[in-house]
Tab-separated table of C-alpha atoms in Angstrom:
chain	number	residue	atom	x	y	z
A	1021	MET	CA	61.678	9.101	20.189
A	1022	CYS	CA	62.256	8.251	16.578
A	1023	LEU	CA	64.871	9.981	14.395
A	1024	ALA	CA	65.322	10.155	10.776
A	1025	THR	CA	68.912	10.428	9.699
A	1026	PRO	CA	70.266	11.898	6.488
A	1027	ALA	CA	72.189	9.807	3.999
A	1028	ARG	CA	73.953	10.347	0.791
A	1029	VAL	CA	72.528	8.590	-2.125
A	1030	LEU	CA	75.200	6.375	-3.890
A	1031	SER	CA	73.112	4.703	-6.544
A	1032	VAL	CA	69.404	4.137	-7.453
A	1033	SER	CA	67.868	0.987	-8.888
A	1034	GLY	CA	64.202	0.991	-9.320
A	1035	GLN	CA	62.629	1.999	-5.951
A	1036	THR	CA	65.752	1.280	-3.883
A	1037	ALA	CA	68.701	3.370	-3.210
A	1038	VAL	CA	72.201	2.416	-1.832
A	1039	VAL	CA	72.940	5.139	0.765
A	1040	ASP	CA	75.907	6.276	2.781
A	1041	TYR	CA	75.953	7.084	6.463
A	1042	GLU	CA	79.531	8.560	6.854
A	1043	GLY	CA	81.019	5.406	5.655
A	1044	VAL	CA	78.455	2.804	6.369
A	1045	GLN	CA	76.469	1.707	3.286
A	1046	THR	CA	72.897	0.423	3.348
A	1047	THR	CA	69.809	0.492	1.172
A	1048	ALA	CA	66.625	2.763	1.587
A	1049	ARG	CA	63.295	2.283	-0.040
A	1050	LEU	CA	62.131	5.161	-2.109
A	1051	GLU	CA	58.260	4.395	-2.350
A	1052	THR	CA	57.527	7.310	-0.049
A	1053	LEU	CA	58.890	10.016	-1.963
A	1054	ASN	CA	57.121	12.170	-4.554
A	1055	GLU	CA	60.234	13.298	-6.444
A	1056	PRO	CA	63.012	11.608	-8.102
A	1057	VAL	CA	66.360	11.021	-6.331
A	1058	VAL	CA	69.628	10.945	-8.070
A	1059	PRO	CA	73.162	9.870	-6.813
A	1060	GLY	CA	74.593	12.843	-4.802
A	1061	ASP	CA	71.247	13.822	-3.277
A	1062	TYR	CA	70.786	13.277	0.387
A	1063	VAL	CA	67.615	11.572	1.903
A	1064	LEU	CA	66.169	11.509	5.220
A	1065	VAL	CA	65.750	7.857	6.178
A	1066	HIS	CA	63.579	6.445	8.815
A	1067	ALA	CA	63.077	2.534	9.404
A	1068	GLY	CA	64.676	1.890	6.079
A	1069	PHE	CA	62.460	4.257	3.879
A	1070	ALA	CA	63.534	7.522	2.484
A	1071	ILE	CA	60.929	10.016	3.610
A	1072	GLN	CA	62.241	13.189	2.260
A	1073	ARG	CA	64.761	14.186	-0.394
A	1074	MET	CA	67.329	16.867	0.571
A	1075	SER	CA	69.826	18.803	-1.632
A	1076	PRO	CA	73.620	17.942	-1.110
A	1077	GLU	CA	73.963	21.410	0.611
A	1078	ASP	CA	71.011	20.893	3.121
A	1079	GLY	CA	72.249	17.181	3.742
A	1080	GLU	CA	75.700	18.373	4.533
A	1081	VAL	CA	74.489	21.287	7.034
A	1082	THR	CA	72.308	18.779	8.719
A	1083	LEU	CA	75.213	16.111	9.266
A	1084	ARG	CA	77.330	19.019	10.642
A	1085	LEU	CA	74.657	19.894	13.215
A	1086	PHE	CA	74.224	16.252	14.161
A	1087	ASP	CA	77.994	16.130	14.722
A	1088	GLU	CA	77.863	19.393	16.841
A	1089	LEU	CA	74.861	17.882	18.798
A	1090	ALA	CA	76.933	14.684	19.626
A	1091	ALA	CA	79.901	16.687	20.553
A	1092	SER	CA	77.810	18.676	22.975
A	1093	VAL	CA	76.248	15.586	24.702
A	1094	SER	CA	79.841	14.136	24.835
A	1095	GLN	CA	81.077	17.327	26.559
A	1096	THR	CA	78.081	17.487	28.850
A	1097	ARG	CA	78.538	13.890	30.034
A	1098	GLU	CA	82.281	14.346	30.684
A	1099	GLY	CA	82.046	17.718	32.486
A	1100	ASP	CA	79.405	17.597	35.087
A	1101	PRO	CA	78.805	14.465	37.304
A	1102	SER	CA	75.414	16.048	38.574
A	1103	ASP	CA	73.976	16.695	34.985
A	1104	GLY	CA	71.478	13.945	35.506
A	1105	LEU	CA	72.666	12.002	32.420
A	1106	ALA	CA	72.919	8.281	32.795
A	1107	ARG	CA	76.343	7.010	32.355
């Protein structure tokens, strides 16, 4: 399964953005987008390409949901040894 993850845009130079994944910075290519991206926006990044622009509000909500999902998986793995999840 592939998953695009939201990242906050820090800067844009041509068709490349420097993005931040909660403290980890990297670059994302912007050629696949149909709309401009500015610092402060969020983009969904998959395989190094921004595939969708998100508003700051939508990006922050999505990151909170990712955090909740990660916490839920962690609790499940800690709680029930018969849950069928690999350890």
